[in-house]
Coordinates of C-alpha atoms and ligand atoms in Angstrom, one line a residue:
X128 CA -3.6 10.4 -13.2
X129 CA -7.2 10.6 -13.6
X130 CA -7.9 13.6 -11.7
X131 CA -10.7 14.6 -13.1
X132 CA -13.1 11.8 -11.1
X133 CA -15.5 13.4 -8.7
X134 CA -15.1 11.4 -5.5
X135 CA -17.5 14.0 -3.9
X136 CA -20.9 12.2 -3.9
X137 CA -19.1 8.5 -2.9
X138 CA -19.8 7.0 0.0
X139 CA -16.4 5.3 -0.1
X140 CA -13.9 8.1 -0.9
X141 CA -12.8 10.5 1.3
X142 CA -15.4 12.9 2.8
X143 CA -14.2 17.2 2.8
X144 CA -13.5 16.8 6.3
X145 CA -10.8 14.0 6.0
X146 CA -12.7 11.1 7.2
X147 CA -14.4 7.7 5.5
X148 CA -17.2 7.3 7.7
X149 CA -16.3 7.3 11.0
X150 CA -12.5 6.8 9.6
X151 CA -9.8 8.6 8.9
X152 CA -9.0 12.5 10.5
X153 CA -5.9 13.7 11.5
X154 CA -5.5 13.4 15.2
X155 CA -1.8 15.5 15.3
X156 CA -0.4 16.8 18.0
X157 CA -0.3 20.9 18.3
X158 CA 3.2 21.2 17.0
X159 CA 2.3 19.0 13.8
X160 CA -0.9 21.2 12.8
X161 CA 1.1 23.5 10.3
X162 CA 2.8 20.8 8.4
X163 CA -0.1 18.4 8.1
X164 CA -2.4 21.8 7.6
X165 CA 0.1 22.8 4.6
X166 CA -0.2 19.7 3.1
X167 CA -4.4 19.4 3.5
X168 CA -4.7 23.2 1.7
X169 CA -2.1 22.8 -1.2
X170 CA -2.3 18.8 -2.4
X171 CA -5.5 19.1 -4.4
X172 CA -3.8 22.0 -5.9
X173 CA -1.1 20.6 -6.9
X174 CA -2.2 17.2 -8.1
X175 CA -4.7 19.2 -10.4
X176 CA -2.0 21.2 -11.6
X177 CA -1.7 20.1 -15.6
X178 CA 2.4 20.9 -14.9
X179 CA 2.6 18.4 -11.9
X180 CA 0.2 15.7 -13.6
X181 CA 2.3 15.6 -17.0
X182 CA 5.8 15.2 -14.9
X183 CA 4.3 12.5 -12.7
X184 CA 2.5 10.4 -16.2
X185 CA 6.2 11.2 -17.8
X186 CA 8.0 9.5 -15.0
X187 CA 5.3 6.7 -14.3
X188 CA 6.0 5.8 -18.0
X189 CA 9.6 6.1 -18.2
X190 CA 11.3 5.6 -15.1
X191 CA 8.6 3.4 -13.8
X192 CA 8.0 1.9 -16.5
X193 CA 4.3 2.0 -16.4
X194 CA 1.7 1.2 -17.7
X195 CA 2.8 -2.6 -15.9
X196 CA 1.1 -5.0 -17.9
X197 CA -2.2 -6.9 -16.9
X198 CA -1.3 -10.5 -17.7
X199 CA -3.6 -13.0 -18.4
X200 CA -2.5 -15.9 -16.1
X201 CA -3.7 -19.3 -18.0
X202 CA -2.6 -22.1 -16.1
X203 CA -3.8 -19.8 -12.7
X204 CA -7.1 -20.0 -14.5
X205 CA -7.1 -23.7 -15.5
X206 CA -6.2 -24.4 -11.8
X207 CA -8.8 -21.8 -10.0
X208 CA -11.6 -22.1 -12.8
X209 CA -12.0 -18.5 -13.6
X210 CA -10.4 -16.6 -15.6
X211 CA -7.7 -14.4 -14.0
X212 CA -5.5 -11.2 -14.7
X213 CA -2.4 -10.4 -12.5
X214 CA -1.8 -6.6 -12.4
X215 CA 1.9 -6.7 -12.7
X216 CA 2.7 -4.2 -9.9
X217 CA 6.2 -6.6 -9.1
X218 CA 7.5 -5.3 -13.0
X219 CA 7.9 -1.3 -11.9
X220 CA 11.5 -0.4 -11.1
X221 CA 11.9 -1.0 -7.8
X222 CA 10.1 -4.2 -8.2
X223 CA 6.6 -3.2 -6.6
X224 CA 4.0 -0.3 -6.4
X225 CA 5.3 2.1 -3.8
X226 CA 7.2 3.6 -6.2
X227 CA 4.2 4.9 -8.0
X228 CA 3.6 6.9 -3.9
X229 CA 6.9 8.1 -3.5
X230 CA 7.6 9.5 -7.1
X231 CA 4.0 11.4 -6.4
X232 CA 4.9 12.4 -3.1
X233 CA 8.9 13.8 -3.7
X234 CA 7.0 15.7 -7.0
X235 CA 5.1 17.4 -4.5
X236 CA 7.7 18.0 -2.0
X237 CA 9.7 19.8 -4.6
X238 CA 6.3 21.8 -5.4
X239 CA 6.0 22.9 -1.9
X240 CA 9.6 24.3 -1.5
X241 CA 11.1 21.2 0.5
X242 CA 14.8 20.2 0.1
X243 CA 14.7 17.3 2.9
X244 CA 12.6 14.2 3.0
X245 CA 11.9 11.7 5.8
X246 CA 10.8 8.4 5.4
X247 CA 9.8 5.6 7.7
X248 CA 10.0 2.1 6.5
X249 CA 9.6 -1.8 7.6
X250 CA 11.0 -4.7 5.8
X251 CA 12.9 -1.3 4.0
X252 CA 10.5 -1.2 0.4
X253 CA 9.4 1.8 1.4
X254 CA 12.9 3.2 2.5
X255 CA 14.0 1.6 -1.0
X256 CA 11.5 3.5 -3.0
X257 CA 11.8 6.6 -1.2
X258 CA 16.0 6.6 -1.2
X259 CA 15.7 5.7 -5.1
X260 CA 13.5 8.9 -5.6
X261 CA 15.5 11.3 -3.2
X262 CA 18.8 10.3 -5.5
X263 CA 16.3 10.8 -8.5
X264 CA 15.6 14.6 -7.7
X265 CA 19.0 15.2 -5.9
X266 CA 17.6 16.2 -2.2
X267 CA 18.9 14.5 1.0
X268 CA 17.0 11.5 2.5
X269 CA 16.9 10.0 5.8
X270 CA 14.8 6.8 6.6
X271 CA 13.7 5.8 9.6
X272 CA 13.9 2.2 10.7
X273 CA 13.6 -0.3 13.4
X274 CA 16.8 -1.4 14.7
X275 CA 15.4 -5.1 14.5
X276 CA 14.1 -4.6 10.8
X277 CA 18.0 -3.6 9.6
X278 CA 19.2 -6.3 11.4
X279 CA 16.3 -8.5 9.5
X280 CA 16.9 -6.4 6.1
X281 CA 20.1 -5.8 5.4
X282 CA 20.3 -6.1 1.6
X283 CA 17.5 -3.7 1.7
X284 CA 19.8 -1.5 4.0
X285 CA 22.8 -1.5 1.6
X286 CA 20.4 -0.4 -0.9
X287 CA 19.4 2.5 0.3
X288 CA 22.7 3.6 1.4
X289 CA 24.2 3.3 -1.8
X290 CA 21.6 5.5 -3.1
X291 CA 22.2 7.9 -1.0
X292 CA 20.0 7.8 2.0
X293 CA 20.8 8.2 5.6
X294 CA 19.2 5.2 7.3
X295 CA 18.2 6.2 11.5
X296 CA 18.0 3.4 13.4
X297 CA 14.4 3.4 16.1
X298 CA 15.5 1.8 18.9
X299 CA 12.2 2.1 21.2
X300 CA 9.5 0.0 21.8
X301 CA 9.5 -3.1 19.8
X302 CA 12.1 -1.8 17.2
X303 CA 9.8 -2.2 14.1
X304 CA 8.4 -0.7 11.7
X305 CA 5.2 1.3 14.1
X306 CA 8.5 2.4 16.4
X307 CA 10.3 3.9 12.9
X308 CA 6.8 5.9 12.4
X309 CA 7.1 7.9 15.7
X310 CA 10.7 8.9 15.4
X311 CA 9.7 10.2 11.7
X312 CA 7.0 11.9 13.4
X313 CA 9.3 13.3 15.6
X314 CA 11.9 14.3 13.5
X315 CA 8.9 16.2 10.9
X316 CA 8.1 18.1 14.0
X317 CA 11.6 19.3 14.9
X318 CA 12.0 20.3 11.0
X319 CA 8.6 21.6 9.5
X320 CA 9.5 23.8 7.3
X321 CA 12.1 22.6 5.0
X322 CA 11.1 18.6 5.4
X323 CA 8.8 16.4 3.9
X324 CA 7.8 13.2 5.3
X325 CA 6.9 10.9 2.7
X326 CA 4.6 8.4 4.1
X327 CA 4.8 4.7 2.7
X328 CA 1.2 3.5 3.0
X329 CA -2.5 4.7 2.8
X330 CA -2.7 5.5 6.4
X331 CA -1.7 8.3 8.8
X332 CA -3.0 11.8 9.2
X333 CA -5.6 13.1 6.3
X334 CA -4.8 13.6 3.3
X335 CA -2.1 11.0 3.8
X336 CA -4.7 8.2 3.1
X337 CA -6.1 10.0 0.6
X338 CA -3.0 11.6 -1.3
X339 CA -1.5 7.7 -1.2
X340 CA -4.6 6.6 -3.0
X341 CA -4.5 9.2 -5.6
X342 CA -1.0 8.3 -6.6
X343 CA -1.5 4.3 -6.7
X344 CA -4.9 5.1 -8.6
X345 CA -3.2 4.8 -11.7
X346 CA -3.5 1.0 -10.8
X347 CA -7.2 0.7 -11.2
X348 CA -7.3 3.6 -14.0
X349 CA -4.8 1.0 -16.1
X350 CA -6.7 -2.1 -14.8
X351 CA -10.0 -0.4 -16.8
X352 CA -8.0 0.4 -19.8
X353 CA -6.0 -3.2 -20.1
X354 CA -9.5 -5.3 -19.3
X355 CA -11.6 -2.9 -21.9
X356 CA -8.9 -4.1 -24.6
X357 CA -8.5 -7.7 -23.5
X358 CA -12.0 -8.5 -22.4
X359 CA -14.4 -5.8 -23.6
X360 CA -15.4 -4.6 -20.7
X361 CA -13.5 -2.5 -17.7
X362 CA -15.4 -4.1 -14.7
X363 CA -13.8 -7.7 -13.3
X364 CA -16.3 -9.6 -10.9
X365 CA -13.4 -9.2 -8.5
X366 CA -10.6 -7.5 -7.6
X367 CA -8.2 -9.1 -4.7
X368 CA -5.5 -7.7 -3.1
X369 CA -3.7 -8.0 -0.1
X370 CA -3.2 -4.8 2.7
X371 CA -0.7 -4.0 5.1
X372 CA -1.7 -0.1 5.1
X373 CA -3.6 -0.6 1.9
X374 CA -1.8 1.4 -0.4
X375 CA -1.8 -1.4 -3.2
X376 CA -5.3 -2.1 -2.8
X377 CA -6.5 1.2 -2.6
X378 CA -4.9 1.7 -6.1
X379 CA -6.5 -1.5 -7.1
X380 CA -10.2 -0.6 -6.0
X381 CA -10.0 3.4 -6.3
X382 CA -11.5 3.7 -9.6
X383 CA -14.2 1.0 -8.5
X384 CA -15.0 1.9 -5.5
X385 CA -18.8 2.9 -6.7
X386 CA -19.2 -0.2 -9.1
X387 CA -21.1 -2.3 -6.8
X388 CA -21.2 -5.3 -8.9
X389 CA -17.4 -5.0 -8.9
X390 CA -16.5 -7.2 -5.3
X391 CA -13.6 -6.0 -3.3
X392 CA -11.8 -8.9 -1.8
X393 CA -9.0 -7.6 0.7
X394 CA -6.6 -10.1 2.2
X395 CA -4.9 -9.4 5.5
X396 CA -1.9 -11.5 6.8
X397 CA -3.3 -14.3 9.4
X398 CA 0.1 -14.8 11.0
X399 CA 0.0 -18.3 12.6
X400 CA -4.1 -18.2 12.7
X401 CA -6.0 -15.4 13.5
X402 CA -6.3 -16.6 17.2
X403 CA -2.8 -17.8 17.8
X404 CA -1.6 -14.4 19.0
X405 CA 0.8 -14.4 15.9
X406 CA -1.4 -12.3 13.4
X407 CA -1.7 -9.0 11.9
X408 CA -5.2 -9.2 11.3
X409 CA -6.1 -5.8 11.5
X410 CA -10.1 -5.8 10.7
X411 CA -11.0 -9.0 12.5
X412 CA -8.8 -8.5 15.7
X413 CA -9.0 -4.5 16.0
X414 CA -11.0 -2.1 17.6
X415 CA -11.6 1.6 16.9
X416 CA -8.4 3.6 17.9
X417 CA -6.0 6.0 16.9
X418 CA -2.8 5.0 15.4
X419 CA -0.4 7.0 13.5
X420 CA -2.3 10.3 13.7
X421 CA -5.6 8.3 12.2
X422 CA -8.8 7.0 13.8
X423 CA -8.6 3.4 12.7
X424 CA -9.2 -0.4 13.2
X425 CA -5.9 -1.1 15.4
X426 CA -5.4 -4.4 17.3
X427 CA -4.7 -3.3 21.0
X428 CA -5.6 -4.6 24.2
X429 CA -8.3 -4.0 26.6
X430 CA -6.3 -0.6 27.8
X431 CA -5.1 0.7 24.6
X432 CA -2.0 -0.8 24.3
X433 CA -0.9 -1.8 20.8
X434 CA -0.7 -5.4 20.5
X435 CA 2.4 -6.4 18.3
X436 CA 1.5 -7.9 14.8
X437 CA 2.9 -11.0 13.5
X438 CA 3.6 -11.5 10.0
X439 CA 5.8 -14.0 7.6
X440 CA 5.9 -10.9 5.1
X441 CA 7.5 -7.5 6.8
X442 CA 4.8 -5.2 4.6
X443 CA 1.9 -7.0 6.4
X444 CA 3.3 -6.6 9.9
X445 CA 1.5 -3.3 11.3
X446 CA -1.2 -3.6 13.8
X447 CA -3.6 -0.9 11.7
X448 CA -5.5 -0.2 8.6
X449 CA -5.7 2.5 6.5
X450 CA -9.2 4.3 7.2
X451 CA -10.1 3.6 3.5
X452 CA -10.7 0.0 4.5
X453 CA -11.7 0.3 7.7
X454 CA -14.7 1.9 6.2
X455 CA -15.3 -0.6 3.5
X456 CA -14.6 -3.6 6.1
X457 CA -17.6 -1.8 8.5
X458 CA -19.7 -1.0 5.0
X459 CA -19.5 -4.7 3.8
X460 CA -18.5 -2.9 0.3
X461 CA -15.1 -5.0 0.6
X462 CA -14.9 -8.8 2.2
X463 CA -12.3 -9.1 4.4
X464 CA -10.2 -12.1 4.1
X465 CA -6.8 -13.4 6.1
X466 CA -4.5 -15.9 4.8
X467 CA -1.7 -17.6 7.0
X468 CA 2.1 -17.5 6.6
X469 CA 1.5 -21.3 5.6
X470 CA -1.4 -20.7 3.1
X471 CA 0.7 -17.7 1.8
X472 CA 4.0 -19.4 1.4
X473 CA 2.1 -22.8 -1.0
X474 CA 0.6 -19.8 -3.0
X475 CA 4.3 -18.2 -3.5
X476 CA 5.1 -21.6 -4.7
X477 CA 2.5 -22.6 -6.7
X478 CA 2.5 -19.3 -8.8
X479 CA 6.3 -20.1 -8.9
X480 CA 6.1 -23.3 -10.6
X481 CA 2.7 -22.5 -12.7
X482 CA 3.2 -19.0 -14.1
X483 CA 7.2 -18.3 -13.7
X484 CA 6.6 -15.4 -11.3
X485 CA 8.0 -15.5 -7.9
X486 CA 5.9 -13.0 -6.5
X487 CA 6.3 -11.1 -3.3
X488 CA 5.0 -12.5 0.2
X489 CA 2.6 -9.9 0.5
X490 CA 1.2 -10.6 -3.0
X491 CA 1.3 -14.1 -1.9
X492 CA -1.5 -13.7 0.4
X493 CA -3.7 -12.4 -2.0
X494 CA -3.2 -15.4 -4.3
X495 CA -3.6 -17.7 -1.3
X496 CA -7.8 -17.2 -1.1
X497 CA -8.1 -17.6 -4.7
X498 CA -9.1 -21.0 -3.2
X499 CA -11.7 -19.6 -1.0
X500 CA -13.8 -18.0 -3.7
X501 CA -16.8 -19.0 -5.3
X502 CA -15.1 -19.0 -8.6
X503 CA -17.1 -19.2 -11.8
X504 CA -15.7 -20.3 -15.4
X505 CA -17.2 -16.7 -16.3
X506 CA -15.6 -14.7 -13.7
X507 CA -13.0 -12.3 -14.2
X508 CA -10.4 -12.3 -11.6
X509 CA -7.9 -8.9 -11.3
X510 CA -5.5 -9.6 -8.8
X511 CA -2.7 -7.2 -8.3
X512 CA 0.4 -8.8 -7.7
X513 CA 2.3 -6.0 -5.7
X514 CA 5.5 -6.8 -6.0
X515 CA 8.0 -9.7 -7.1
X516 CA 9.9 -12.0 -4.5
X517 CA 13.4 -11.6 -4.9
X518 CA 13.5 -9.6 -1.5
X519 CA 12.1 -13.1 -0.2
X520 CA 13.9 -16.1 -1.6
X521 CA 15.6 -16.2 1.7
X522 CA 12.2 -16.9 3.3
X523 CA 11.0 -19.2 0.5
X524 CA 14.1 -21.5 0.9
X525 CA 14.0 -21.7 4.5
X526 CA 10.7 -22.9 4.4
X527 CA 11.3 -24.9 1.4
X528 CA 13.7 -27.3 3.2
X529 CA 11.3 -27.8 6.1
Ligands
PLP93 C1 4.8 -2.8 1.3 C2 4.2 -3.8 0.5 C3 2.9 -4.2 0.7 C4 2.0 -3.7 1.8 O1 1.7 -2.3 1.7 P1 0.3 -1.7 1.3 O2 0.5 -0.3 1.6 O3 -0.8 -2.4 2.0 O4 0.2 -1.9 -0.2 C5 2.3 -5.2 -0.2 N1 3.1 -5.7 -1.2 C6 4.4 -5.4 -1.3 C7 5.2 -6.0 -2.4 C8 5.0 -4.4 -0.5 O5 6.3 -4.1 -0.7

């Protein structure tokens, strides 16, 4: 991990206060402030610590199996005229990036004394990742889930009981994944000292976003290594990816983040169409608010209420951004695109058929706006591809018989 980068002069990275802009903070209630604080004084420390960094880069490599490769994807080029690399996210164990978060995060943990970890998950990658890590280091796990998500997940379920976790069913408000947050948030304030809450995404109370973008850094730090070898030069013309919280794509862009002539394309899930009231849109349909512990763009209504997200993939279904992106979506530095369940779905396909990699839905809707760029023969294309589709054949052959 490429500590060493000096993020204090950016306009884009986190400022000393814990916002991006006006984005970000850590709006935690009282009995929070000693966890969250502990975590604000010591994870600088002990990311910088040359111990901590060598046992992370050992188990990136090994366990992980990083670096992933950045694969030149020809007949995707032939078909989008441009020349585009898929950052192989969907190879890590696991089968996507949140591994590279949650083998940071536990690392930490163990650093700061804990011997418990929380987790809240969705569509249950996160829970996966985070269980898999837990029975890596031995400690005891509990993941926090909507009661409607392990109905929806169940394979995802078994897994993480079989590796050991304890999997808490949220049974309060809409019984997803923003419902599984609060009772995790709950749960760290009933147990601060001895618990860690490892947070899936790059959202949440400072230095959450941050801390998550750190450890999925080592996406764009391996991006500028692979494209120096393979094209001679460490800057693509664009980066896409797509964002639920934005932890993939705040890996993708971290390391480009001041490259202006590198264009950040981020792709948010459009449900059933950004104005059918199925969406999870968070830039175009959200307002400033305060979500998870973060001041945000948050789809709500008039009177604050959150309004329920819609999306064909569970890791785009959350109603907020990660403050990262909220920033670059107000600064212009990133364009902010949405792609449909439909648009996403023919894209899952289509790389299916033309490249032999069933990618993830989420992934999906980043390949889906290839088709909305301005594509040059020239350009260089890096698109991560977050994670590979096995957890979603049931989806693809539902809709494939339609
Ligand atoms: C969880 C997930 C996402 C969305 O999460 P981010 O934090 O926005 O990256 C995207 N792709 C895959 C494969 C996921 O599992």
């Amino acid at each position: 991990m490429d500590i060493a980068i000096d993020t204090s002069k950016s306009r884009y990275h986190v400022d000393k206060n814990g916002y991006y802009g006006r984005f970000g903070g850590a709006y935690i209630p009282e009995m929070l402030y000693p966890n969250v604080e502990e975590l604000q004084e010591q994870y600088m420390k002990v990311l910088s610590d040359p111990g901590f960094q060598e046992e992370f880069t050992d188990l990136l490599k090994n366990y992980v199996g990083r670096p992933s490769p950045l694969y030149y994807a020809k007949r995707l080029s032939a078909k989008y005229g441009a020349k585009i690399y898929l950052k192989r996210e969907d190879l890590n164990h696991t089968g996507a990036h949140k591994v590279n978060n949650t083998i940071g995060q536990i690392l930490l943990a163990k650093r700061l004394g804990k011997s418990r970890i929380i987790a809240e998950t969705g569509a249950g990658q996160h829970g996966v990742a985070t269980a898999t890590v837990c029975a890596l280091m031995g400690m005891e796990c509990v993941v926090y889930m909507g009661e409607i998500d392990i109905e929806r997940q169940a394979p995802n379920v078994a897994r993480m009981k079989m590796l050991g976790a304890t999997v808490v069913p949220a049974t309060s408000g809409s019984k997803t994944l923003k419902d599984a947050t609060n009772e995790a948030i709950r749960d760290w304030i009933n147990n601060p000292v001895d618990t860690h809450y490892i947070l899936g995404t790059a959202a949440g109370p400072h230095p959450y976003p941050d801390m998550v973008a750190r450890f999925q850094s080592v996406i764009s730090e391996e991006i500028k290594k692979q494209l120096l070898e393979q094209e001679g030069r460490e800057n693509p013309d664009y980066l896409v990816a797509c964002i639920g919280g934005g932890s993939n794509a705040a890996g993708t862009y971290f390391h480009y983040l001041d490259v202006p002539e590198v264009k950040i394309i981020a792709v948010e899930a459009g449900g059933k169409g950004i104005n059918s009231g199925f969406s999870a849109a968070s830039t175009k349909l959200g307002k400033i608010g305060i979500i998870h512990a973060s001041k945000t763009l948050l789809m709500q209504t008039d009177d604050g209420q959150i309004v329920e997200p819609h999306s064909i993939s569970a890791g785009l279904d959350y109603p907020g951004i990660g403050p990262m992106h909220a920033h670059l979506y107000e600064t212009g530095r990133g364009t902010f695109l949405d792609a449909t369940d439909d648009e996403a779905l023919a894209a899952g396909y289509e790389l299916s058929l033309l490249e032999g990699i069933i990618p993830a839905m989420e992934s999906a809707h980043a390949l889906a706006k290839l088709k909305d760029l301005d594509l040059k023969p020239e350009d260089v294309v890096v698109l991560c591809l977050s994670g590979r589709g096995d957890k979603d054949l049931n989806t693809y052959i539902t809709n494939m018989k339609k």
